[in-house]
mmCIF file of C-alpha atoms in Angstrom:
data_model
loop_
_atom_site.group_PDB
_atom_site.id
_atom_site.type_symbol
_atom_site.label_atom_id
_atom_site.label_comp_id
_atom_site.label_asym_id
_atom_site.label_seq_id
_atom_site.Cartn_x
_atom_site.Cartn_y
_atom_site.Cartn_z
ATOM 1 C CA MET A 1050 17.793 7.009 22.123
ATOM 2 C CA LYS A 1051 15.568 9.992 22.970
ATOM 3 C CA ARG A 1052 11.821 9.334 21.933
ATOM 4 C CA ILE A 1053 9.963 12.356 20.852
ATOM 5 C CA ALA A 1054 6.543 13.410 19.584
ATOM 6 C CA LEU A 1055 6.162 14.916 16.214
ATOM 7 C CA GLU A 1056 3.408 16.311 14.561
ATOM 8 C CA PRO A 1057 1.116 14.281 12.116
ATOM 9 C CA ALA A 1058 2.838 14.277 8.690
ATOM 10 C CA ALA A 1059 2.981 12.036 5.561
ATOM 11 C CA VAL A 1060 6.217 10.498 6.351
ATOM 12 C CA LEU A 1061 7.143 6.845 5.696
ATOM 13 C CA HIS A 1062 10.528 5.199 4.455
ATOM 14 C CA PRO A 1063 10.773 4.194 1.537
ATOM 15 C CA HIS A 1064 8.211 5.377 -1.026
ATOM 16 C CA PRO A 1065 8.352 3.798 -4.678
ATOM 17 C CA VAL A 1066 8.513 6.224 -7.684
ATOM 18 C CA LEU A 1067 5.404 5.307 -10.006
ATOM 19 C CA LEU A 1068 4.747 6.746 -13.329
ATOM 20 C CA VAL A 1069 1.199 6.805 -14.046
ATOM 21 C CA GLY A 1070 0.195 6.761 -17.668
ATOM 22 C CA THR A 1071 -3.128 7.902 -18.890
ATOM 23 C CA PHE A 1072 -4.938 9.157 -22.036
ATOM 24 C CA GLY A 1073 -6.701 12.490 -21.976
ATOM 25 C CA ALA A 1074 -10.135 12.859 -23.422
ATOM 26 C CA ASP A 1075 -8.389 14.203 -26.531
ATOM 27 C CA GLY A 1076 -6.316 11.016 -26.727
ATOM 28 C CA LYS A 1077 -3.108 12.588 -25.696
ATOM 29 C CA PRO A 1078 -0.985 10.502 -23.576
ATOM 30 C CA ASN A 1079 0.423 11.761 -20.466
ATOM 31 C CA LEU A 1080 2.657 10.580 -17.603
ATOM 32 C CA MET A 1081 2.998 11.563 -14.002
ATOM 33 C CA THR A 1082 5.103 10.770 -11.008
ATOM 34 C CA ALA A 1083 3.154 9.316 -7.855
ATOM 35 C CA ALA A 1084 5.013 8.550 -4.683
ATOM 36 C CA TRP A 1085 1.903 7.923 -2.679
ATOM 37 C CA GLY A 1086 0.967 4.443 -3.760
ATOM 38 C CA GLY A 1087 1.674 0.765 -4.060
ATOM 39 C CA ILE A 1088 0.260 -2.803 -3.970
ATOM 40 C CA CYS A 1089 -2.861 -2.982 -2.279
ATOM 41 C CA CYS A 1090 -4.400 -6.496 -2.886
ATOM 42 C CA SER A 1091 -3.076 -9.838 -4.114
ATOM 43 C CA ASP A 1092 -6.249 -11.325 -5.563
ATOM 44 C CA PRO A 1093 -7.122 -9.608 -7.760
ATOM 45 C CA PRO A 1094 -3.945 -8.208 -7.996
ATOM 46 C CA CYS A 1095 -4.469 -4.308 -7.418
ATOM 47 C CA VAL A 1096 -2.297 -1.295 -7.407
ATOM 48 C CA ALA A 1097 -3.241 2.118 -5.625
ATOM 49 C CA VAL A 1098 -1.988 5.629 -6.543
ATOM 50 C CA SER A 1099 -3.271 8.636 -4.512
ATOM 51 C CA LEU A 1100 -3.750 11.742 -6.625
ATOM 52 C CA ARG A 1101 -4.784 15.336 -6.146
ATOM 53 C CA GLU A 1102 -7.847 16.468 -8.162
ATOM 54 C CA ALA A 1103 -5.758 19.325 -9.318
ATOM 55 C CA THR A 1104 -3.782 16.788 -11.589
ATOM 56 C CA LEU A 1105 -4.515 15.979 -15.188
ATOM 57 C CA THR A 1106 -4.121 12.387 -14.422
ATOM 58 C CA TYR A 1107 -6.922 12.651 -11.880
ATOM 59 C CA HIS A 1108 -9.286 13.300 -14.469
ATOM 60 C CA ASN A 1109 -8.039 11.338 -17.163
ATOM 61 C CA ILE A 1110 -8.530 8.140 -14.985
ATOM 62 C CA LEU A 1111 -12.074 9.215 -14.273
ATOM 63 C CA HIS A 1112 -12.665 9.611 -18.049
ATOM 64 C CA SER A 1113 -10.895 6.492 -19.352
ATOM 65 C CA LYS A 1114 -11.233 4.241 -16.225
ATOM 66 C CA ALA A 1115 -7.859 2.879 -16.882
ATOM 67 C CA PHE A 1116 -4.120 3.821 -16.128
ATOM 68 C CA THR A 1117 -0.792 2.064 -16.360
ATOM 69 C CA VAL A 1118 1.950 2.250 -13.450
ATOM 70 C CA GLY A 1119 5.348 2.132 -14.761
ATOM 71 C CA ILE A 1120 8.401 1.445 -12.512
ATOM 72 C CA PRO A 1121 11.472 3.614 -13.672
ATOM 73 C CA SER A 1122 15.069 2.523 -13.568
ATOM 74 C CA ARG A 1123 18.027 4.462 -12.239
ATOM 75 C CA ARG A 1124 18.684 5.743 -15.651
ATOM 76 C CA HIS A 1125 15.141 7.442 -15.529
ATOM 77 C CA VAL A 1126 15.605 9.098 -12.475
ATOM 78 C CA GLU A 1127 15.609 12.780 -14.059
ATOM 79 C CA ALA A 1128 12.706 11.856 -16.193
ATOM 80 C CA ALA A 1129 10.579 10.538 -13.311
ATOM 81 C CA ASP A 1130 11.547 13.713 -11.428
ATOM 82 C CA TYR A 1131 10.339 15.971 -14.570
ATOM 83 C CA VAL A 1132 6.985 14.372 -15.085
ATOM 84 C CA GLY A 1133 6.087 15.028 -11.429
ATOM 85 C CA ILE A 1134 7.038 18.670 -11.600
ATOM 86 C CA VAL A 1135 5.166 19.912 -14.798
ATOM 87 C CA SER A 1136 1.550 19.515 -15.763
ATOM 88 C CA GLY A 1137 0.256 17.628 -18.905
ATOM 89 C CA ARG A 1138 -2.018 20.385 -19.587
ATOM 90 C CA ASP A 1139 0.743 22.471 -20.866
ATOM 91 C CA HIS A 1140 3.693 20.063 -21.497
ATOM 92 C CA ASP A 1141 4.156 17.047 -23.691
ATOM 93 C CA LYS A 1142 5.757 15.127 -21.015
ATOM 94 C CA PHE A 1143 6.469 12.037 -23.394
ATOM 95 C CA ARG A 1144 8.361 14.339 -25.774
ATOM 96 C CA ASP A 1145 10.265 16.273 -23.270
ATOM 97 C CA THR A 1146 11.652 13.261 -21.643
ATOM 98 C CA GLY A 1147 12.121 11.313 -24.761
ATOM 99 C CA LEU A 1148 9.997 8.501 -23.431
ATOM 100 C CA THR A 1149 8.052 6.592 -26.161
ATOM 101 C CA PRO A 1150 4.202 6.324 -25.478
ATOM 102 C CA LEU A 1151 2.933 2.908 -26.437
ATOM 103 C CA LYS A 1152 -0.635 1.949 -26.165
ATOM 104 C CA SER A 1153 -1.541 -0.765 -23.610
ATOM 105 C CA GLU A 1154 -3.191 -3.896 -25.458
ATOM 106 C CA LYS A 1155 -5.162 -4.582 -22.458
ATOM 107 C CA VAL A 1156 -6.395 -1.149 -21.208
ATOM 108 C CA ASN A 1157 -7.162 2.153 -22.548
ATOM 109 C CA ALA A 1158 -3.869 3.885 -21.450
ATOM 110 C CA PRO A 1159 -0.476 4.375 -22.498
ATOM 111 C CA LEU A 1160 2.854 3.254 -21.144
ATOM 112 C CA ALA A 1161 6.249 4.273 -21.585
ATOM 113 C CA ALA A 1162 8.011 1.819 -23.723
ATOM 114 C CA GLU A 1163 11.431 2.251 -22.210
ATOM 115 C CA LEU A 1164 10.558 1.562 -18.596
ATOM 116 C CA PRO A 1165 11.629 -2.000 -17.184
ATOM 117 C CA PHE A 1166 8.210 -2.911 -16.672
ATOM 118 C CA SER A 1167 4.606 -1.428 -16.365
ATOM 119 C CA LEU A 1168 1.090 -2.721 -14.966
ATOM 120 C CA GLU A 1169 -1.900 -2.180 -16.930
ATOM 121 C CA CYS A 1170 -4.830 -1.263 -14.840
ATOM 122 C CA ARG A 1171 -8.509 -1.112 -15.126
ATOM 123 C CA LEU A 1172 -10.062 1.474 -12.480
ATOM 124 C CA PHE A 1173 -11.526 -0.970 -9.824
ATOM 125 C CA GLN A 1174 -12.447 1.561 -6.978
ATOM 126 C CA HIS A 1175 -11.773 5.126 -6.115
ATOM 127 C CA HIS A 1176 -12.149 6.798 -2.685
ATOM 128 C CA LYS A 1177 -11.980 10.692 -1.631
ATOM 129 C CA LEU A 1178 -9.740 10.836 1.408
ATOM 130 C CA GLY A 1179 -9.141 14.546 1.719
ATOM 131 C CA LEU A 1180 -6.642 16.354 -0.601
ATOM 132 C CA HIS A 1181 -5.807 13.137 -2.296
ATOM 133 C CA THR A 1182 -8.205 10.652 -3.683
ATOM 134 C CA ILE A 1183 -6.828 6.862 -3.900
ATOM 135 C CA PHE A 1184 -7.284 5.409 -6.940
ATOM 136 C CA ILE A 1185 -7.254 1.359 -7.142
ATOM 137 C CA GLY A 1186 -6.514 -0.374 -10.376
ATOM 138 C CA GLU A 1187 -6.873 -3.987 -10.983
ATOM 139 C CA ILE A 1188 -3.760 -5.237 -12.618
ATOM 140 C CA VAL A 1189 -4.922 -6.976 -15.693
ATOM 141 C CA GLY A 1190 -1.651 -7.347 -17.568
ATOM 142 C CA ILE A 1191 2.011 -6.416 -17.468
ATOM 143 C CA GLN A 1192 4.572 -5.289 -20.125
ATOM 144 C CA ALA A 1193 7.965 -6.111 -19.097
ATOM 145 C CA ASP A 1194 11.458 -6.140 -20.584
ATOM 146 C CA GLU A 1195 12.481 -9.712 -20.906
ATOM 147 C CA ASP A 1196 16.027 -8.904 -19.518
ATOM 148 C CA ILE A 1197 14.590 -8.011 -16.166
ATOM 149 C CA LEU A 1198 12.721 -11.243 -15.163
ATOM 150 C CA GLY A 1199 14.189 -13.123 -12.299
ATOM 151 C CA PRO A 1200 14.146 -16.951 -11.758
ATOM 152 C CA MET A 1201 10.575 -17.026 -11.009
ATOM 153 C CA GLY A 1202 9.669 -15.242 -14.163
ATOM 154 C CA LEU A 1203 8.690 -11.896 -12.522
ATOM 155 C CA PRO A 1204 10.284 -8.622 -12.657
ATOM 156 C CA ASP A 1205 13.499 -8.900 -10.354
ATOM 157 C CA ILE A 1206 14.372 -5.557 -8.454
ATOM 158 C CA GLU A 1207 18.212 -6.110 -8.766
ATOM 159 C CA LYS A 1208 17.818 -6.203 -12.569
ATOM 160 C CA THR A 1209 15.191 -3.180 -12.780
ATOM 161 C CA GLN A 1210 17.428 -1.151 -11.034
ATOM 162 C CA ALA A 1211 14.301 0.455 -9.328
ATOM 163 C CA ILE A 1212 14.658 3.753 -7.497
ATOM 164 C CA LEU A 1213 13.003 5.187 -4.392
ATOM 165 C CA TYR A 1214 11.926 8.301 -3.091
ATOM 166 C CA GLY A 1215 13.188 9.210 0.496
ATOM 167 C CA GLY A 1216 10.182 11.580 1.243
ATOM 168 C CA PHE A 1217 10.218 15.013 2.882
ATOM 169 C CA GLY A 1218 12.745 14.150 5.559
ATOM 170 C CA SER A 1219 15.273 13.805 2.805
ATOM 171 C CA ASN A 1220 14.162 14.965 -0.578
ATOM 172 C CA TYR A 1221 16.181 12.775 -2.766
ATOM 173 C CA TYR A 1222 15.791 9.553 -4.766
ATOM 174 C CA PHE A 1223 17.976 6.706 -3.819
ATOM 175 C CA ALA A 1224 19.071 3.410 -5.540
ATOM 176 C CA VAL A 1225 18.120 0.056 -4.097
ATOM 177 C CA GLY A 1226 21.106 -0.980 -1.873
ATOM 178 C CA GLU A 1227 22.688 -4.175 -0.577
ATOM 179 C CA LYS A 1228 20.520 -7.575 -0.165
ATOM 180 C CA LEU A 1229 20.220 -8.007 3.548
ATOM 181 C CA ALA A 1230 18.133 -11.072 4.451
ATOM 182 C CA LYS A 1231 15.771 -13.615 2.684
ATOM 183 C CA ALA A 1232 12.231 -12.845 3.160
ATOM 184 C CA PHE A 1233 9.810 -15.425 4.922
ATOM 185 C CA SER A 1234 12.973 -17.115 6.066
ATOM 186 C CA ALA A 1235 15.451 -14.813 7.976
ATOM 187 C CA GLY A 1236 13.032 -14.512 10.975
ATOM 188 C CA ASN A 1237 12.541 -18.103 11.627
ATOM 189 C CA GLN A 1238 15.268 -18.243 14.103
ATOM 190 C CA LEU A 1239 13.207 -16.082 16.418
ATOM 191 C CA ASN A 1240 10.264 -18.776 16.598
ATOM 192 C CA LYS A 1241 10.767 -19.380 20.208
ATOM 193 C CA SER A 1242 6.908 -19.749 21.336
ATOM 194 C CA THR A 1243 4.272 -22.074 20.107
ATOM 195 C CA MET B 163 14.924 -4.795 -25.116
ATOM 196 C CA LYS B 164 12.613 -7.614 -25.980
ATOM 197 C CA ARG B 165 9.070 -6.543 -24.506
ATOM 198 C CA ILE B 166 6.698 -9.281 -23.304
ATOM 199 C CA ALA B 167 3.354 -9.670 -21.709
ATOM 200 C CA LEU B 168 3.221 -11.050 -18.200
ATOM 201 C CA GLU B 169 0.233 -12.617 -16.503
ATOM 202 C CA PRO B 170 -1.384 -10.033 -13.843
ATOM 203 C CA ALA B 171 0.558 -10.235 -10.622
ATOM 204 C CA ALA B 172 1.005 -8.083 -7.470
ATOM 205 C CA VAL B 173 4.451 -6.852 -8.325
ATOM 206 C CA LEU B 174 5.988 -3.380 -7.862
ATOM 207 C CA HIS B 175 9.460 -1.911 -6.790
ATOM 208 C CA PRO B 176 10.021 -1.333 -4.182
ATOM 209 C CA HIS B 177 7.741 -2.240 -1.332
ATOM 210 C CA PRO B 178 8.015 -0.659 2.069
ATOM 211 C CA VAL B 179 8.348 -2.851 5.290
ATOM 212 C CA LEU B 180 5.583 -1.751 7.710
ATOM 213 C CA LEU B 181 5.286 -3.156 11.185
ATOM 214 C CA VAL B 182 1.461 -2.582 12.127
ATOM 215 C CA GLY B 183 0.940 -2.494 15.967
ATOM 216 C CA THR B 184 -2.388 -3.224 17.347
ATOM 217 C CA PHE B 185 -4.155 -4.381 20.461
ATOM 218 C CA GLY B 186 -6.419 -7.461 20.685
ATOM 219 C CA ALA B 187 -9.843 -7.232 22.362
ATOM 220 C CA ASP B 188 -8.143 -8.961 25.443
ATOM 221 C CA GLY B 189 -5.548 -5.980 25.418
ATOM 222 C CA LYS B 190 -2.685 -8.120 24.179
ATOM 223 C CA PRO B 191 -0.315 -5.962 22.030
ATOM 224 C CA ASN B 192 0.621 -7.649 18.436
ATOM 225 C CA LEU B 193 2.840 -6.518 15.715
ATOM 226 C CA MET B 194 2.564 -7.951 11.886
ATOM 227 C CA THR B 195 4.482 -7.021 8.889
ATOM 228 C CA ALA B 196 2.735 -5.567 5.852
ATOM 229 C CA ALA B 197 4.530 -4.853 2.526
ATOM 230 C CA TRP B 198 1.209 -3.675 0.853
ATOM 231 C CA GLY B 199 0.992 -0.021 1.944
ATOM 232 C CA GLY B 200 2.094 3.507 1.996
ATOM 233 C CA ILE B 201 1.142 7.017 2.406
ATOM 234 C CA CYS B 202 -2.118 7.611 0.524
ATOM 235 C CA CYS B 203 -2.914 11.526 1.420
ATOM 236 C CA SER B 204 -1.026 14.605 2.423
ATOM 237 C CA ASP B 205 -4.019 16.356 4.030
ATOM 238 C CA PRO B 206 -5.114 14.654 6.340
ATOM 239 C CA PRO B 207 -1.922 12.819 6.352
ATOM 240 C CA CYS B 208 -2.926 9.170 5.890
ATOM 241 C CA VAL B 209 -1.469 5.688 5.699
ATOM 242 C CA ALA B 210 -2.677 2.679 3.933
ATOM 243 C CA VAL B 211 -2.107 -1.029 4.930
ATOM 244 C CA SER B 212 -3.707 -4.086 3.305
ATOM 245 C CA LEU B 213 -4.583 -7.038 5.177
ATOM 246 C CA ARG B 214 -6.188 -10.317 4.672
ATOM 247 C CA GLU B 215 -9.156 -11.172 6.823
ATOM 248 C CA ALA B 216 -7.136 -14.356 7.892
ATOM 249 C CA THR B 217 -4.768 -12.150 10.079
ATOM 250 C CA LEU B 218 -5.298 -11.159 13.741
ATOM 251 C CA THR B 219 -4.547 -7.589 12.926
ATOM 252 C CA TYR B 220 -7.376 -7.385 10.616
ATOM 253 C CA HIS B 221 -9.836 -7.891 13.442
ATOM 254 C CA ASN B 222 -7.922 -6.102 15.977
ATOM 255 C CA ILE B 223 -8.088 -2.893 13.979
ATOM 256 C CA LEU B 224 -11.919 -3.299 13.310
ATOM 257 C CA HIS B 225 -12.263 -3.520 17.074
ATOM 258 C CA SER B 226 -9.905 -0.950 18.278
ATOM 259 C CA LYS B 227 -10.251 1.388 15.238
ATOM 260 C CA ALA B 228 -6.689 2.418 15.461
ATOM 261 C CA PHE B 229 -3.143 1.024 14.708
ATOM 262 C CA THR B 230 0.450 2.140 14.597
ATOM 263 C CA VAL B 231 2.800 1.662 11.536
ATOM 264 C CA GLY B 232 6.495 1.408 12.498
ATOM 265 C CA ILE B 233 9.288 1.629 10.193
ATOM 266 C CA PRO B 234 12.169 -0.893 11.017
ATOM 267 C CA SER B 235 15.727 -0.206 10.706
ATOM 268 C CA ARG B 236 18.347 -2.810 8.944
ATOM 269 C CA ARG B 237 19.145 -3.861 12.523
ATOM 270 C CA HIS B 238 15.535 -5.164 12.928
ATOM 271 C CA VAL B 239 15.454 -7.126 9.414
ATOM 272 C CA GLU B 240 14.989 -10.552 11.364
ATOM 273 C CA ALA B 241 12.340 -9.188 13.679
ATOM 274 C CA ALA B 242 10.342 -7.525 10.796
ATOM 275 C CA ASP B 243 10.492 -11.015 8.851
ATOM 276 C CA TYR B 244 9.543 -12.796 11.892
ATOM 277 C CA VAL B 245 6.346 -10.961 12.554
ATOM 278 C CA GLY B 246 5.337 -11.439 9.130
ATOM 279 C CA ILE B 247 5.636 -15.185 9.428
ATOM 280 C CA VAL B 248 3.709 -16.307 12.718
ATOM 281 C CA SER B 249 0.295 -15.272 13.923
ATOM 282 C CA GLY B 250 -0.211 -13.340 17.139
ATOM 283 C CA ARG B 251 -2.944 -15.985 18.027
ATOM 284 C CA ASP B 252 -0.471 -18.368 19.046
ATOM 285 C CA HIS B 253 2.849 -16.234 19.497
ATOM 286 C CA ASP B 254 3.705 -13.315 21.555
ATOM 287 C CA LYS B 255 5.686 -11.356 18.867
ATOM 288 C CA PHE B 256 6.960 -8.755 20.990
ATOM 289 C CA ARG B 257 8.517 -11.223 23.448
ATOM 290 C CA ASP B 258 9.945 -13.465 20.734
ATOM 291 C CA THR B 259 11.693 -10.354 18.864
ATOM 292 C CA GLY B 260 12.656 -8.666 22.034
ATOM 293 C CA LEU B 261 10.811 -5.364 20.885
ATOM 294 C CA THR B 262 9.219 -3.435 23.847
ATOM 295 C CA PRO B 263 5.471 -2.548 23.464
ATOM 296 C CA LEU B 264 4.605 0.849 24.234
ATOM 297 C CA LYS B 265 1.173 2.259 24.173
ATOM 298 C CA SER B 266 0.719 5.166 21.934
ATOM 299 C CA GLU B 267 -0.360 8.127 23.642
ATOM 300 C CA LYS B 268 -2.643 9.184 20.877
ATOM 301 C CA VAL B 269 -4.448 6.073 19.847
ATOM 302 C CA ASN B 270 -5.497 2.893 21.279
ATOM 303 C CA ALA B 271 -2.497 0.834 19.792
ATOM 304 C CA PRO B 272 1.078 -0.118 20.704
ATOM 305 C CA LEU B 273 4.272 0.478 19.283
ATOM 306 C CA ALA B 274 7.626 -0.949 19.245
ATOM 307 C CA ALA B 275 9.990 1.211 21.191
ATOM 308 C CA GLU B 276 13.118 0.299 19.434
ATOM 309 C CA LEU B 277 11.960 1.579 15.990
ATOM 310 C CA PRO B 278 13.354 4.627 14.431
ATOM 311 C CA PHE B 279 9.718 6.085 14.019
ATOM 312 C CA SER B 280 6.034 4.920 14.144
ATOM 313 C CA LEU B 281 3.013 6.405 12.966
ATOM 314 C CA GLU B 282 0.063 6.611 15.170
ATOM 315 C CA CYS B 283 -3.211 6.361 13.380
ATOM 316 C CA ARG B 284 -6.950 6.138 13.850
ATOM 317 C CA LEU B 285 -9.077 4.109 11.705
ATOM 318 C CA PHE B 286 -10.262 6.574 8.794
ATOM 319 C CA GLN B 287 -11.854 4.329 6.024
ATOM 320 C CA HIS B 288 -11.503 0.585 5.219
ATOM 321 C CA HIS B 289 -12.577 -0.969 1.778
ATOM 322 C CA LYS B 290 -12.855 -4.687 0.802
ATOM 323 C CA LEU B 291 -10.827 -5.127 -2.492
ATOM 324 C CA GLY B 292 -10.689 -8.863 -2.704
ATOM 325 C CA LEU B 293 -8.490 -11.354 -0.602
ATOM 326 C CA HIS B 294 -7.195 -8.005 0.976
ATOM 327 C CA THR B 295 -9.056 -5.227 2.668
ATOM 328 C CA ILE B 296 -7.418 -1.816 2.484
ATOM 329 C CA PHE B 297 -7.243 0.084 5.923
ATOM 330 C CA ILE B 298 -6.658 3.832 5.770
ATOM 331 C CA GLY B 299 -5.275 5.330 8.872
ATOM 332 C CA GLU B 300 -5.236 9.038 9.692
ATOM 333 C CA ILE B 301 -1.773 9.803 11.093
ATOM 334 C CA VAL B 302 -2.767 11.815 14.200
ATOM 335 C CA GLY B 303 0.859 11.578 15.866
ATOM 336 C CA ILE B 304 4.436 10.309 15.232
ATOM 337 C CA GLN B 305 6.674 8.958 17.926
ATOM 338 C CA ALA B 306 10.366 9.109 16.785
ATOM 339 C CA ASP B 307 13.890 8.596 18.035
ATOM 340 C CA GLU B 308 15.279 12.175 18.024
ATOM 341 C CA ASP B 309 18.647 11.017 16.574
ATOM 342 C CA ILE B 310 16.934 10.106 13.079
ATOM 343 C CA LEU B 311 15.686 13.533 12.414
ATOM 344 C CA GLY B 312 16.937 15.330 9.304
ATOM 345 C CA PRO B 313 17.332 19.291 8.796
ATOM 346 C CA MET B 314 13.638 19.654 8.374
ATOM 347 C CA GLY B 315 12.686 18.023 11.630
ATOM 348 C CA LEU B 316 11.348 14.900 10.016
ATOM 349 C CA PRO B 317 12.706 11.381 9.836
ATOM 350 C CA ASP B 318 15.523 11.242 7.501
ATOM 351 C CA ILE B 319 15.814 8.041 5.463
ATOM 352 C CA GLU B 320 19.648 8.006 5.749
ATOM 353 C CA LYS B 321 19.449 8.223 9.412
ATOM 354 C CA THR B 322 16.619 5.534 9.900
ATOM 355 C CA GLN B 323 18.557 3.133 7.671
ATOM 356 C CA ALA B 324 15.127 1.942 6.621
ATOM 357 C CA ILE B 325 14.736 -1.362 4.655
ATOM 358 C CA LEU B 326 12.562 -2.302 1.649
ATOM 359 C CA TYR B 327 11.134 -5.474 0.356
ATOM 360 C CA GLY B 328 11.869 -6.584 -3.194
ATOM 361 C CA GLY B 329 8.751 -8.422 -3.763
ATOM 362 C CA PHE B 330 7.876 -11.863 -5.262
ATOM 363 C CA GLY B 331 10.523 -11.544 -8.272
ATOM 364 C CA SER B 332 13.338 -11.509 -5.737
ATOM 365 C CA ASN B 333 12.299 -12.408 -2.401
ATOM 366 C CA TYR B 334 14.763 -10.437 -0.236
ATOM 367 C CA TYR B 335 14.912 -7.424 1.961
ATOM 368 C CA PHE B 336 17.288 -4.649 0.794
ATOM 369 C CA ALA B 337 18.959 -1.472 2.242
ATOM 370 C CA VAL B 338 18.432 1.810 0.803
ATOM 371 C CA GLY B 339 21.425 2.409 -1.437
ATOM 372 C CA GLU B 340 23.195 5.513 -2.925
ATOM 373 C CA LYS B 341 21.728 8.983 -3.163
ATOM 374 C CA LEU B 342 20.892 9.557 -6.897
ATOM 375 C CA ALA B 343 19.324 12.798 -7.429
ATOM 376 C CA LYS B 344 17.491 15.665 -5.640
ATOM 377 C CA ALA B 345 13.740 15.519 -6.006
ATOM 378 C CA PHE B 346 11.806 18.396 -7.562
ATOM 379 C CA SER B 347 15.011 19.554 -9.027
ATOM 380 C CA ALA B 348 16.923 17.095 -11.059
ATOM 381 C CA GLY B 349 14.110 16.908 -13.731
ATOM 382 C CA ASN B 350 13.942 20.818 -14.428
ATOM 383 C CA GLN B 351 16.692 20.400 -17.020
ATOM 384 C CA LEU B 352 14.103 18.559 -19.278
ATOM 385 C CA ASN B 353 12.004 21.449 -19.382
ATOM 386 C CA LYS B 354 11.804 22.356 -22.967
ATOM 387 C CA SER B 355 8.232 23.017 -23.638
ATOM 388 C CA THR B 356 5.967 25.592 -22.243
#
């Protein structure tokens, strides 16, 4: 292994593929892809998505104080890519992708009915970082397809067939691969010190 | 598909597996796993990790104002799990895992020399959310194994053999699977509106 220094860059493996649902001030539902995001608190359960001010979603969230975060399945990979390419200002992204907007019963935001599950969020905090502002939503409900639940009653990643984004270093979406090891368990064998 | 409502929970697919490197006030290097985190800004490039106040890493970051975020490969899955199970207060996690602490040349934090790449971060912002506090680090450097770089000179996820965490719904680590579609490209075919 030859270790080298690289210039600072926003690189990490893997990124999730998050479909952020919002209503515009005019009530029009919109959907946008965010790869900069993820769970950021267990209690209250919160999810973060980072957005540029140039996006419609940025302004929609500040107006409605709410958003949804939907997890696409591998069958949605083209739709997930598309809603990250064009703007809701001049495209009806639900129509173009064939996804069905469904109003959340918990917050003032739409979700895409066909996705395996969607987190329903009220805006909890937001902080300007630079080009991106981080929006932190408290998860106040989850809409899920009953068929994707695992034994613990939560969405099971093998059943959702979730996808991931490889990031700038390899600009592709990937499937989730083989099961490697049980979490909070596989490492116990290394416990040599006390 | 039968759509049902679930109770709020910190569930998302997939989570990354981030190894957070810090020095204690006594200079002792520590490593801890965080699955709540990811890139949160492109310019300046920033990465977020959420930590409970109960962790040693939380206090180490507030003291040193710096941390590293290392990306483990599949060969590090037991080590990645282990450093998330035990505390650096009573375990030497570098010794137990056989990973080598290397001081970052850019920030006051250690990284694990064997990982494919590590982000070197100075503490940029932190915000208390609830049980977790989100720590946002500005990425001021990257240490990488030259062999894992892709054609664009950035770490390539197929070469790093990065792992992911499935979350509470299926408590396992997984490999990255098959390549599905090119990002910022696969969705173009859906562009029907103007």
